PDB file of C-alpha atoms in Angstrom:
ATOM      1  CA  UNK A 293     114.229  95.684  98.577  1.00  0.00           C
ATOM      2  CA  UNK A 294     113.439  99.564  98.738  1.00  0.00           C
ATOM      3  CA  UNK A 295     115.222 101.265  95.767  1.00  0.00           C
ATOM      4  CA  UNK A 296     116.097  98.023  93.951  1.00  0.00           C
ATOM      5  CA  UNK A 297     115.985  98.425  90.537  1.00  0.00           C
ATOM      6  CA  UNK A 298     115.312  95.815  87.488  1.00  0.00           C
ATOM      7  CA  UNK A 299     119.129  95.402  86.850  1.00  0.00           C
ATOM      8  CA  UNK A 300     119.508  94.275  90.145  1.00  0.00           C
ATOM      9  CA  UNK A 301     117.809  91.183  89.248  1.00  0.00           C
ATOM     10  CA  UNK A 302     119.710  88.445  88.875  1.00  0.00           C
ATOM     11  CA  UNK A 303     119.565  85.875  86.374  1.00  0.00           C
ATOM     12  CA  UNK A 304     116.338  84.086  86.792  1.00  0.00           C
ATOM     13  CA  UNK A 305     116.774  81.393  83.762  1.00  0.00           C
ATOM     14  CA  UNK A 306     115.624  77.698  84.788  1.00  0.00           C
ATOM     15  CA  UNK A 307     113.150  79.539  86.934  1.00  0.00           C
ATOM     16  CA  UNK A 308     109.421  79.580  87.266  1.00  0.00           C
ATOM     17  CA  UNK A 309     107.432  82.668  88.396  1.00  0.00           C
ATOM     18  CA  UNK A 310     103.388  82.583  88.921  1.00  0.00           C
ATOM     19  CA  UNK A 311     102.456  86.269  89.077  1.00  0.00           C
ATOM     20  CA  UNK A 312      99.106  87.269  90.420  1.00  0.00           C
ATOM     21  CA  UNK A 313      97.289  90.723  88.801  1.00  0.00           C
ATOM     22  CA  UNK A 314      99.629  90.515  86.068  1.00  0.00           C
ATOM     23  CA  UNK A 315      97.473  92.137  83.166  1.00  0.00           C
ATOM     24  CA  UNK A 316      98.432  95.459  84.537  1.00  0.00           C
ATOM     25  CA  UNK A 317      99.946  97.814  86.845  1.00  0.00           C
ATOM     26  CA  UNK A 318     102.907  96.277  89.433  1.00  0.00           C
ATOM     27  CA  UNK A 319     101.760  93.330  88.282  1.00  0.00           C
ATOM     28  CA  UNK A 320     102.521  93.474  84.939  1.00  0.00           C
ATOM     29  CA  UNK A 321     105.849  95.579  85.340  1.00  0.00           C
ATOM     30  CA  UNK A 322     106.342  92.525  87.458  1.00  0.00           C
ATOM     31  CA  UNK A 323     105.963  89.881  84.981  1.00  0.00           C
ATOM     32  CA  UNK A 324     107.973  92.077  82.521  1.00  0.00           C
ATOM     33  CA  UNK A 325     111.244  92.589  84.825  1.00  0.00           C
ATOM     34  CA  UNK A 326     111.203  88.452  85.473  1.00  0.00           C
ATOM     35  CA  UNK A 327     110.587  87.851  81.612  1.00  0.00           C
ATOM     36  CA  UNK A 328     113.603  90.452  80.410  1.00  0.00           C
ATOM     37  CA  UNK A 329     115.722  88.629  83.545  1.00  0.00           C
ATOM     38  CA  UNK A 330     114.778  85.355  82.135  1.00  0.00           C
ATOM     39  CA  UNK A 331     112.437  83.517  83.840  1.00  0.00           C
ATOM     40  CA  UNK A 332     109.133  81.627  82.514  1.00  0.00           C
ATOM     41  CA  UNK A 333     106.871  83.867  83.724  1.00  0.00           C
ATOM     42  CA  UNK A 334     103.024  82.491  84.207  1.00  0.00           C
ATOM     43  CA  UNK A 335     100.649  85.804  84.556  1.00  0.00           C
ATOM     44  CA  UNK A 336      97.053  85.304  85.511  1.00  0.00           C
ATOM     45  CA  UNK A 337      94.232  87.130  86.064  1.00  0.00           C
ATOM     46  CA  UNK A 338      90.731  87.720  85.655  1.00  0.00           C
ATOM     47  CA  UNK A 339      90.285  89.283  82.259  1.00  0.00           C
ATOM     48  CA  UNK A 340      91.530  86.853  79.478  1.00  0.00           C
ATOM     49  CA  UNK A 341      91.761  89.543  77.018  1.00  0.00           C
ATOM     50  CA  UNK A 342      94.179  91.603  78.992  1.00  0.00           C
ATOM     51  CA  UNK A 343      96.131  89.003  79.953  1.00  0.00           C
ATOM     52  CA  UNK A 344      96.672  87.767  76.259  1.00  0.00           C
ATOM     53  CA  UNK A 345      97.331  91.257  74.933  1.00  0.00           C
ATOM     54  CA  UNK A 346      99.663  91.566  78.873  1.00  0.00           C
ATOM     55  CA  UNK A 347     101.225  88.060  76.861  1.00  0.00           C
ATOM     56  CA  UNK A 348     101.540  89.642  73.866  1.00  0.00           C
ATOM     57  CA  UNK A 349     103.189  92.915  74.780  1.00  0.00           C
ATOM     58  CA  UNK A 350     105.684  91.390  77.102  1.00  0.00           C
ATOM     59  CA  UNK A 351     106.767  89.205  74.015  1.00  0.00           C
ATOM     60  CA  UNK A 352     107.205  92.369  71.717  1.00  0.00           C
ATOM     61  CA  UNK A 353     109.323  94.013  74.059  1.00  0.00           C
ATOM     62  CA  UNK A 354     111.732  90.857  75.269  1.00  0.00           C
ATOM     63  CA  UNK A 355     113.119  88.256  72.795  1.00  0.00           C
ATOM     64  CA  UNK A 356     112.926  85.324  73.567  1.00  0.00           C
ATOM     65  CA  UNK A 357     110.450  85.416  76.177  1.00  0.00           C
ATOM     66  CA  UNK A 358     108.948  82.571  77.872  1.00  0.00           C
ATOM     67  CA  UNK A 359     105.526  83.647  79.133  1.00  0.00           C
ATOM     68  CA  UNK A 360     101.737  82.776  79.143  1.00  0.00           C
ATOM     69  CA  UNK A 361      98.601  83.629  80.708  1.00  0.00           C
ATOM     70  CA  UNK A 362      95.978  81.770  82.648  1.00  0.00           C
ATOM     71  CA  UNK A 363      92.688  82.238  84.062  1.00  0.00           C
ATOM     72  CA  UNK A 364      92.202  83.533  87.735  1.00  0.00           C
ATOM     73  CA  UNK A 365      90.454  85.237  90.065  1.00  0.00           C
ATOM     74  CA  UNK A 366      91.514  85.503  93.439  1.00  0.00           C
ATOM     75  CA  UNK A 367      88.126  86.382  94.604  1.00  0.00           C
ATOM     76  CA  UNK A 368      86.507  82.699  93.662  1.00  0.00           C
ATOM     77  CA  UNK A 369      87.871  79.762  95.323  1.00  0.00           C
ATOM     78  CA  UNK A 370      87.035  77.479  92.809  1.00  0.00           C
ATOM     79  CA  UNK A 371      89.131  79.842  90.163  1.00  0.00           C
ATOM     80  CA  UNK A 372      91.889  78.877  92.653  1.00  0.00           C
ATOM     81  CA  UNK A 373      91.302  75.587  92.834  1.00  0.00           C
ATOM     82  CA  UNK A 374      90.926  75.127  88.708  1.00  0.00           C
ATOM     83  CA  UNK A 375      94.132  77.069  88.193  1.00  0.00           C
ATOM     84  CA  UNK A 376      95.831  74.303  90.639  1.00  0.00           C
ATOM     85  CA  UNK A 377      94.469  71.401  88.785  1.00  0.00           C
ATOM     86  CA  UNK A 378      95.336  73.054  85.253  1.00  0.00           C
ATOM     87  CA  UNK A 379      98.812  72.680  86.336  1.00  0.00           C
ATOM     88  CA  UNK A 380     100.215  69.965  84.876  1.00  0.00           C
ATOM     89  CA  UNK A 381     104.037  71.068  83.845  1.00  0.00           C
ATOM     90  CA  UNK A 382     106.517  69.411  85.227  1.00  0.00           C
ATOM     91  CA  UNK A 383     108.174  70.235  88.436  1.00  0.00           C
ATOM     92  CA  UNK A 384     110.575  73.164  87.610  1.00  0.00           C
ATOM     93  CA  UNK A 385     114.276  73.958  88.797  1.00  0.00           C
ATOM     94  CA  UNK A 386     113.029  76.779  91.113  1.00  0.00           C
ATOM     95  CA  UNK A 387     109.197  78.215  90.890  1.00  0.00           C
ATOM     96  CA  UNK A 388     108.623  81.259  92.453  1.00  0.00           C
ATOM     97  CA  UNK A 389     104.961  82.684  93.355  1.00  0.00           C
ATOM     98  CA  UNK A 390     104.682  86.485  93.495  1.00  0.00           C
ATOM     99  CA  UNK A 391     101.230  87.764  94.572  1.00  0.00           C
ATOM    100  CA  UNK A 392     100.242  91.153  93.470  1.00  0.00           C
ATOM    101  CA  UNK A 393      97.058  92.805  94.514  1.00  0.00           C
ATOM    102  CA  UNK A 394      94.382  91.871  91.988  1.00  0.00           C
ATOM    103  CA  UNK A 395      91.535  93.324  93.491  1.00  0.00           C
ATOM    104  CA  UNK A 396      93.129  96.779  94.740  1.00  0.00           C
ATOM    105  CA  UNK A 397      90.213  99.295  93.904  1.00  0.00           C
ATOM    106  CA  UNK A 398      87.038  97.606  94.572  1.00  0.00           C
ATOM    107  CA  UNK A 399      83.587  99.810  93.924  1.00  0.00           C
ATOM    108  CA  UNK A 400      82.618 101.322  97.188  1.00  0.00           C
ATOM    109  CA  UNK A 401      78.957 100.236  97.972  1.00  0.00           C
ATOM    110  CA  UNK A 402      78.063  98.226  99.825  1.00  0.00           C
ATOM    111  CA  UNK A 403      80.354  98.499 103.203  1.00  0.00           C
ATOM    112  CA  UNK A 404      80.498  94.999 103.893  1.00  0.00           C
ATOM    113  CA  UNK A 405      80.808  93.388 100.768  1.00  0.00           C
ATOM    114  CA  UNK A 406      83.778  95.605  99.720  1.00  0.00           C
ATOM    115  CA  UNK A 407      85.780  94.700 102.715  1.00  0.00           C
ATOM    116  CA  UNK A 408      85.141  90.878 102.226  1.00  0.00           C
ATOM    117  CA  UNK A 409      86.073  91.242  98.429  1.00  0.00           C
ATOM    118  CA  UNK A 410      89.314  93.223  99.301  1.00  0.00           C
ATOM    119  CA  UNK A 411      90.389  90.879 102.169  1.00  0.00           C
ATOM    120  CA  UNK A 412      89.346  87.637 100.438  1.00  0.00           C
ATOM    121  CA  UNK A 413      91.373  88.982  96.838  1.00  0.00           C
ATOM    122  CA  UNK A 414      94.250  90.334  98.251  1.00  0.00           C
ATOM    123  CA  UNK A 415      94.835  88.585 101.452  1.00  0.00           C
ATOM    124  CA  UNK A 416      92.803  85.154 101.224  1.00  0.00           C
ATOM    125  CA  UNK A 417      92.916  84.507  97.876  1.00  0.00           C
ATOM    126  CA  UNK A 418      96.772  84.665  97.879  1.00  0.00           C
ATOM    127  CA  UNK A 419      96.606  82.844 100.519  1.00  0.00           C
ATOM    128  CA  UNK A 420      94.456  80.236  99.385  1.00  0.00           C
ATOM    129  CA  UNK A 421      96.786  79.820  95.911  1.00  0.00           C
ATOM    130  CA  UNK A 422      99.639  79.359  98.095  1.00  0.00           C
ATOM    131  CA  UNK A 423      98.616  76.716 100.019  1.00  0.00           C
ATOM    132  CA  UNK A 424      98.159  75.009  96.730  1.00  0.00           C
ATOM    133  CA  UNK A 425     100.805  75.413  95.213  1.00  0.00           C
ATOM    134  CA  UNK A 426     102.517  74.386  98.200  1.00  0.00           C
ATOM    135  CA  UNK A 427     103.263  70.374  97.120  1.00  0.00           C
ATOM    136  CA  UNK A 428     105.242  72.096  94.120  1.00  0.00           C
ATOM    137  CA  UNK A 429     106.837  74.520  95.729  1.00  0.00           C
ATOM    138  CA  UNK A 430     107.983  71.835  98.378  1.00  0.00           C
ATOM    139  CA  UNK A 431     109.884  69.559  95.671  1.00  0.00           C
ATOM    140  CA  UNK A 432     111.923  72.637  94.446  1.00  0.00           C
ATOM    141  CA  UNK A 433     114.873  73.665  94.688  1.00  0.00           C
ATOM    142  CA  UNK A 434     114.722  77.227  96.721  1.00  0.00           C
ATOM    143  CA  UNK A 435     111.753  78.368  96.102  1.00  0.00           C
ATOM    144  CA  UNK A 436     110.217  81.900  96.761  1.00  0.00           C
ATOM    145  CA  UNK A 437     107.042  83.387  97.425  1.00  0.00           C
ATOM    146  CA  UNK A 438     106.832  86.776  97.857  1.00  0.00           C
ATOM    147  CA  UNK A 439     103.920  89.445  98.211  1.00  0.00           C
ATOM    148  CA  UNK A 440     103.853  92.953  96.581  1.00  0.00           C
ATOM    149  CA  UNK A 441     101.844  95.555  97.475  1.00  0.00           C
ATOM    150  CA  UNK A 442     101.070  99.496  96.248  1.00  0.00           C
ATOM    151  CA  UNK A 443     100.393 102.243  98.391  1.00  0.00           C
ATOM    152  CA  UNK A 444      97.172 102.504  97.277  1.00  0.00           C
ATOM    153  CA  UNK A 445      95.565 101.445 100.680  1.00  0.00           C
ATOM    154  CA  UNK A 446      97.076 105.321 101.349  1.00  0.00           C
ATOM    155  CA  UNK A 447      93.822 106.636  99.377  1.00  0.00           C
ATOM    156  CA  UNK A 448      91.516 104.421 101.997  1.00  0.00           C
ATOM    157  CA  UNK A 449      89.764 105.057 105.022  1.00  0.00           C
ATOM    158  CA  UNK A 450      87.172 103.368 107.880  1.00  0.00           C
ATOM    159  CA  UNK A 451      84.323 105.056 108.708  1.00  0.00           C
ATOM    160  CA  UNK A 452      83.743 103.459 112.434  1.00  0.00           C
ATOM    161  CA  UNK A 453      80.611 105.093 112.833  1.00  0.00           C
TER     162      UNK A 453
END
């Protein structure tokens, strides 16, 4: 929702949210808004020291806070398919998947390479971790996925010669 704000977030206690890029950036302001509105918030990403320290701050700054970090990258299949066979907890109330971009600003060179690692992170990967998680989000009760973006594509271009 354009202009929504965090207090427009209602209360998300007895709910479950898997956020994607979540050691930093919308990500991470992400995981924080669902952690102060109450939810158990699951970040992941590729860097496990960010995401402990992403852990770490987001319990500082909200009692209370249910939240923990695990291992993946959106880029490597087999990170996706680990992260769905770490997943043991029981089914919650309501999970709730939100997919960041966790690959936004890949090095430039080469071409073809950078346009397979963008598409496959952001698009494929997401993908791929949704259609995962799909038998759990099946037995819930309303769940959610829901994709965020930036406008950083806005600093992009395609050379078609």
């Amino acid at each position: 929702m354009a202009g929504s704000t965090q207090d427009e977030i209602p209360s998300q206690l007895g709910r479950t949210a898997v956020v994607t890029g979540a050691t930093g950036g919308l990500g991470y302001e992400t995981a924080l808004a669902l952690a102060r509105a109450g939810a158990e918030v699951i970040l992941t990403g590729r860097d496990d020291r960010k995401g402990q320290s992403a852990v770490e701050q987001i319990s500082r700054e909200v009692t209370g806070a249910k939240a923990s970090y695990e291992h993946l990258d959106l880029a490597n299949l087999a990170s996706v398919a680990d992260f769905r066979a770490a997943d043991a907890r029981p089914v919650p109330r309501s999970p709730d998947q939100q997919c960041g971009s966790d690959g936004a600003a890949p090095p430039a060179k080469p071409r073809r390479m950078v346009f397979e690692m963008q598409f496959g992170t952001n698009h494929l990967g997401h993908f791929a971790l949704t259609a995962r998680l799909m038998p759990l989000l099946r037995r819930a009760s309303g769940p959610r996925v829901v994709s965020v973006s930036s406008l950083a594509h806005r600093t992009g271009f395609i050379d078609f010669r």
